[in-house]
Short mmCIF file of C-alpha atoms in Angstrom, two decimals:
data_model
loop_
_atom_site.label_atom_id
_atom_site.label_comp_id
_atom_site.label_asym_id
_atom_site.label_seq_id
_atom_site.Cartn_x
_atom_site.Cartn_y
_atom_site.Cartn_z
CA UNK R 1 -6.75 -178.16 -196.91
CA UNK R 2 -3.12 -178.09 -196.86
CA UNK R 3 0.09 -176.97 -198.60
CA UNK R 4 2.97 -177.30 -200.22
CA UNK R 5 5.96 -174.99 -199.49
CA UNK R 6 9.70 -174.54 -201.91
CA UNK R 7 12.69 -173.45 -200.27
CA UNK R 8 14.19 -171.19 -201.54
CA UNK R 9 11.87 -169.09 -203.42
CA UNK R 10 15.24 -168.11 -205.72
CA UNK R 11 18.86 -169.92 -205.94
CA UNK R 12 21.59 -168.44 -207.42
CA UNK R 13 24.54 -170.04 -207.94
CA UNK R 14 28.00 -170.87 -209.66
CA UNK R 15 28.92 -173.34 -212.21
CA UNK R 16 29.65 -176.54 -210.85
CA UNK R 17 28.23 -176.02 -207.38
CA UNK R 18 26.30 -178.54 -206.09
CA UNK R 19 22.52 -176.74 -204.55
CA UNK R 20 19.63 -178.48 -202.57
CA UNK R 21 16.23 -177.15 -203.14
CA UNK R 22 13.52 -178.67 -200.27
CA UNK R 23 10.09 -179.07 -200.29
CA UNK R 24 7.52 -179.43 -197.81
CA UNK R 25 4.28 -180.70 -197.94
CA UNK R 26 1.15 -181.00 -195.00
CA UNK R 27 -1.58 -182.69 -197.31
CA UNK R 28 -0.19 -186.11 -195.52
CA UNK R 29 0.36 -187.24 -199.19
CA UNK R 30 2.60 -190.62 -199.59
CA UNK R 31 3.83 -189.48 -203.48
CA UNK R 32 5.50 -186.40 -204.12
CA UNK R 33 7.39 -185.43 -207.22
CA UNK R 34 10.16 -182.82 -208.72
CA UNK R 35 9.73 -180.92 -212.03
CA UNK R 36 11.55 -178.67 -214.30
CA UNK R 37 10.16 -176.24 -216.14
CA UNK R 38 11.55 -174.25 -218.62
CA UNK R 39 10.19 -171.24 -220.59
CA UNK R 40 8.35 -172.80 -223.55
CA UNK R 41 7.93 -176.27 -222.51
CA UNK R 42 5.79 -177.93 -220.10
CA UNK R 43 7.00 -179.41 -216.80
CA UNK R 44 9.33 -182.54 -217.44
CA UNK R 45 9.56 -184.94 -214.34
CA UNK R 46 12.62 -185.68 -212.49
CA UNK R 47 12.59 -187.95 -209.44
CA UNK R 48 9.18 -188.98 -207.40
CA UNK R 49 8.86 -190.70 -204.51
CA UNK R 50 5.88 -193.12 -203.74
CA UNK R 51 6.88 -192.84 -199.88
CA UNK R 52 9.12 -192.52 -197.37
CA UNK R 53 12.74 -193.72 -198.05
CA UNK R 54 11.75 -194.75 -202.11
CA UNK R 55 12.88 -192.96 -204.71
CA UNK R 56 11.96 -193.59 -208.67
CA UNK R 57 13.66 -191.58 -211.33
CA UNK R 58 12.10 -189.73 -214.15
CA UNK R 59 12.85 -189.17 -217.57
CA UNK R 60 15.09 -185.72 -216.32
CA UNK R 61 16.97 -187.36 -213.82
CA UNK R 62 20.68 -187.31 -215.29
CA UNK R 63 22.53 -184.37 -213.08
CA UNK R 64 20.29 -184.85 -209.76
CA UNK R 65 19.73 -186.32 -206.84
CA UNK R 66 16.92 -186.73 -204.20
CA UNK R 67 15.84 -187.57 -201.21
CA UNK R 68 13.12 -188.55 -199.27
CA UNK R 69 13.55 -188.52 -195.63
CA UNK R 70 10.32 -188.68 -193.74
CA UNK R 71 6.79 -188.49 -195.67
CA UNK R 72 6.05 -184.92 -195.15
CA UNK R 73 9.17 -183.48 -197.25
CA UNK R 74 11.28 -184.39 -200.48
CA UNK R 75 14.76 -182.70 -201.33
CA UNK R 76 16.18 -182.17 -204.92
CA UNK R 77 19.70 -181.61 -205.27
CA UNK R 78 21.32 -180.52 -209.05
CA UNK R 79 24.76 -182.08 -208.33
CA UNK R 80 26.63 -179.68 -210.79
CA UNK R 81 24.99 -176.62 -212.04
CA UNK R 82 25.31 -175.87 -215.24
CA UNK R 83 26.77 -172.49 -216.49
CA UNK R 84 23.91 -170.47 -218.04
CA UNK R 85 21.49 -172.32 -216.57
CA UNK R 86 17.69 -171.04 -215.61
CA UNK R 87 14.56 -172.99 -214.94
CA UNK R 88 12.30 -173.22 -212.25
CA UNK R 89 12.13 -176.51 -210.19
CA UNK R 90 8.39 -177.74 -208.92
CA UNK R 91 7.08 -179.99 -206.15
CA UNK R 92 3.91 -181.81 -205.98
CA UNK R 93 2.69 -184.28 -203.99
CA UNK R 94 -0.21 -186.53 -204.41
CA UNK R 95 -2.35 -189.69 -203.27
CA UNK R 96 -0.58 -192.35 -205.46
CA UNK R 97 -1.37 -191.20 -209.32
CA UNK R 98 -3.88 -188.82 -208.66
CA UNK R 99 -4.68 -185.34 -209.02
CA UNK R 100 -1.20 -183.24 -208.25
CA UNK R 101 -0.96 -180.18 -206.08
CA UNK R 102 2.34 -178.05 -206.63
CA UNK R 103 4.16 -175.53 -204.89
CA UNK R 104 5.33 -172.13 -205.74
CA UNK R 105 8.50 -172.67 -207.44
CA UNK R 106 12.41 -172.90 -206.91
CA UNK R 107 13.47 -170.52 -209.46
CA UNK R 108 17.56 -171.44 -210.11
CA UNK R 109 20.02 -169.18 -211.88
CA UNK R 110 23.72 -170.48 -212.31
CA UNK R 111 26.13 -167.28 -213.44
CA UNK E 1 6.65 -193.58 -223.97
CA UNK E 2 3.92 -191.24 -223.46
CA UNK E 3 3.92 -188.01 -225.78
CA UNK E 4 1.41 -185.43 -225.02
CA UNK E 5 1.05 -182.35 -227.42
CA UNK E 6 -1.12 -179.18 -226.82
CA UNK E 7 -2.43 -176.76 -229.42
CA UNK E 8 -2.25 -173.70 -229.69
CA UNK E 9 0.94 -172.68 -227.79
CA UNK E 10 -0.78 -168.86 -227.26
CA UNK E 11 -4.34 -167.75 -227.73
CA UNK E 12 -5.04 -163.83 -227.56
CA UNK E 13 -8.96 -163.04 -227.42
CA UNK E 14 -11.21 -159.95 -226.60
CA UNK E 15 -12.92 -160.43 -222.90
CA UNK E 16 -16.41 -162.64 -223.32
CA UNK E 17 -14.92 -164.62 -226.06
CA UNK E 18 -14.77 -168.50 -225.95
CA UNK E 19 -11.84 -170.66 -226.46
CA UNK E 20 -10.72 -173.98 -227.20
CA UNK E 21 -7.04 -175.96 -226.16
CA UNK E 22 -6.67 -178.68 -227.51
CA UNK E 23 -4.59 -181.71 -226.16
CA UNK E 24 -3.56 -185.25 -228.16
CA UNK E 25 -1.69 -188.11 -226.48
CA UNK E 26 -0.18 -191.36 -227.64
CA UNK E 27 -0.13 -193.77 -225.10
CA UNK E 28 -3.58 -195.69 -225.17
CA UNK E 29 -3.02 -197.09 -221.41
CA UNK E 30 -3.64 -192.97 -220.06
CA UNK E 31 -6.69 -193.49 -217.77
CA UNK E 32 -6.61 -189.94 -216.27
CA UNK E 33 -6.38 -186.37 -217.54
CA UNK E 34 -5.91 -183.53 -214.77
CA UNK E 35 -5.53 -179.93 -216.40
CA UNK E 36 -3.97 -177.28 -214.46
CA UNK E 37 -3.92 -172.82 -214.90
CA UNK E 38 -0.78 -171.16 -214.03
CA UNK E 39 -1.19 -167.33 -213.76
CA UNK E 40 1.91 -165.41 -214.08
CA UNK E 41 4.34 -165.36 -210.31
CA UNK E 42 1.06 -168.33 -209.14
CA UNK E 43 1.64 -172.27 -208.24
CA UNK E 44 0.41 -174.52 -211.07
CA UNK E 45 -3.59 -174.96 -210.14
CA UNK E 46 -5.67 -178.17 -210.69
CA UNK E 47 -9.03 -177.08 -212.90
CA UNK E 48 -10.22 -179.96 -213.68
CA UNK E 49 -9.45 -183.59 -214.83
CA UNK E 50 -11.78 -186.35 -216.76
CA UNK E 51 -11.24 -190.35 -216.63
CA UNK E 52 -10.93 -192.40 -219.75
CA UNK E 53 -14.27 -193.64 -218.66
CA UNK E 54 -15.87 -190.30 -219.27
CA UNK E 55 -16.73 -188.53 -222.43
CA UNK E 56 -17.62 -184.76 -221.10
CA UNK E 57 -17.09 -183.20 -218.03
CA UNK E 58 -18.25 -179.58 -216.78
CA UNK E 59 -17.27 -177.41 -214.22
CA UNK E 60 -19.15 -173.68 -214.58
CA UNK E 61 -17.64 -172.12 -217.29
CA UNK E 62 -15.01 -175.16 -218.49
CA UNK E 63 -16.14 -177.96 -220.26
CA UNK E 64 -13.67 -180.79 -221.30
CA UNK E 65 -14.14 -183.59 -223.54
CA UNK E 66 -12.68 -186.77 -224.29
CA UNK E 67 -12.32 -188.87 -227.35
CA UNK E 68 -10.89 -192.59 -226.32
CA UNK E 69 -10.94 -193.54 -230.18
CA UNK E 70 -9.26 -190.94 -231.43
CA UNK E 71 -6.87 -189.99 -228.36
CA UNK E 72 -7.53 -186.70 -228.20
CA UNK E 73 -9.19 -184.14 -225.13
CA UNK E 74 -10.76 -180.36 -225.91
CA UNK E 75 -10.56 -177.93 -222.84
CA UNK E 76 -13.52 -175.43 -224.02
CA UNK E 77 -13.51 -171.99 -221.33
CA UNK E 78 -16.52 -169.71 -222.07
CA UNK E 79 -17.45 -166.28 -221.64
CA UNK E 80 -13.68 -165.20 -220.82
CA UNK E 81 -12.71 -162.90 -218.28
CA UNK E 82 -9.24 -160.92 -217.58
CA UNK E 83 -8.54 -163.23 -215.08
CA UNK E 84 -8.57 -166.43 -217.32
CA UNK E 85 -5.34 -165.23 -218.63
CA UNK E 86 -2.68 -167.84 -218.00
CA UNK E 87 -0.42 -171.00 -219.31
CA UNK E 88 -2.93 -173.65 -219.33
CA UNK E 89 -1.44 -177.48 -219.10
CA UNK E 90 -2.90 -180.44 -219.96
CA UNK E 91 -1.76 -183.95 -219.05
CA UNK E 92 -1.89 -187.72 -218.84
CA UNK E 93 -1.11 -190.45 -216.50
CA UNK E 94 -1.34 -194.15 -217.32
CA UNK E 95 -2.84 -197.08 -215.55
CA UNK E 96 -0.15 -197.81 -212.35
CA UNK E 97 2.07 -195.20 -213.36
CA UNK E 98 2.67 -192.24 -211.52
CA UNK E 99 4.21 -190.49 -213.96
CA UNK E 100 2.00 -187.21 -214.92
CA UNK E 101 2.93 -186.54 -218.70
CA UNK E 102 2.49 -182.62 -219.56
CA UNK E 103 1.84 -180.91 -222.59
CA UNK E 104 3.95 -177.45 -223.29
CA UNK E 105 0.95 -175.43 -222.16
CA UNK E 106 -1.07 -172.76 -224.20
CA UNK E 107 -0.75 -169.22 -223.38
CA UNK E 108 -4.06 -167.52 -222.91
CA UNK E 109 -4.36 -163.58 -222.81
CA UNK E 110 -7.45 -162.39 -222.49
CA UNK E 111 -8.11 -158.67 -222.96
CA UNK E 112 -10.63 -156.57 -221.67
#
């Protein structure tokens, strides 16, 4: 088996700063993905990567960036945190579009 | 694009009670349908999944079931225990996309 580790485990920051949140995964999976979820909805996608180098945007990309430097990890960057803001930021990784297998959690405060 | 919905958003039953989640999507290209259990401070956990080529699908005490016509899936969960309590996801992914579409998830507490 493998897995699928989040650095950091919790973020805190200030508005406007720009934070990178990695992830790591051993599964030797070519697709791996960022979510947000926030408290009462369900996870919302917002970059992937098919493999190394690519990068495909999802529906929650506005305010991010990402990057994908080798196959085995995928970084997420918020580019200006938001005052008040508080979610908790997911990787996954996959073989192309099948089942997903997440990590623990990023979980981002912004004072 | 795809819309997924999942009903209810909580569930509270008594321990040994069954239960039933039920997920609708819109998109009539969806081709696979993983559900994952996330137990409160745990990583999002694959249960099971079902193909649109599939009606029913069983694994011990969940049984999920797929309507192609009508676009709809029922997670059923039997005999609950404690430990079934959780935020329970459903979700679709179309042909060649790799975009996993979630529902909002359906809180189960199950008491003892």
């Amino acid at each position: 088996g493998g897995i699928i580790t989040q650095t950091p485990k919790f973020l805190i920051g200030q508005e406007g700063q720009k934070l990178t949140l990695k992830c790591q995964q051993n599964f030797n999976h070519d697709t791996m993905y960022w979510y947000r979820q926030d408290s009462g909805k369900g996870l919302r996608l917002i970059y992937y990567s098919i493999t190394e180098n690519d990068l495909q945007k999802g529906d929650l990309s506005e305010g991010y960036d990402a990057s994908r430097e080798k196959k085995s990890s995928f970084s997420l960057t918020v580019t200006s945190a938001q005052k008040n803001e508080m979610a908790v930021f997911l990787c996954a990784s996959s073989i192309e579009g099948d089942t997903q297998y997440f990590g623990p959690g990023t979980r981002l405060l912004v004072l | 694009g795809e819309q997924v919905e999942q009903l209810p958003s909580s569930l509270i039953v008594q321990e040994g009670a069954s239960v039933l989640i039920n997920c609708s999507y819109t998109d009539s290209a969806s081709v696979y349908f993983p559900w994952y259990k996330q137990e409160p401070g745990k990583r999002l956990q694959f249960i099971i999944d079902i193909r649109s080529n599939m009606e029913r699908k069983q694994n011990q005490r969940l049984t999920l079931l797929f309507d192609k016509k009508t676009k709809h899936l029922s997670l059923h969960i039997t005999a609950t225990q404690p430990g079934d309590s959780a935020i329970y996801f459903c979700s679709a992914i179309s042909s060649g996309s790799w975009q996993l579409i979630f529902g909002s998830g359906t809180q189960l507490t199950v008491m003892p």
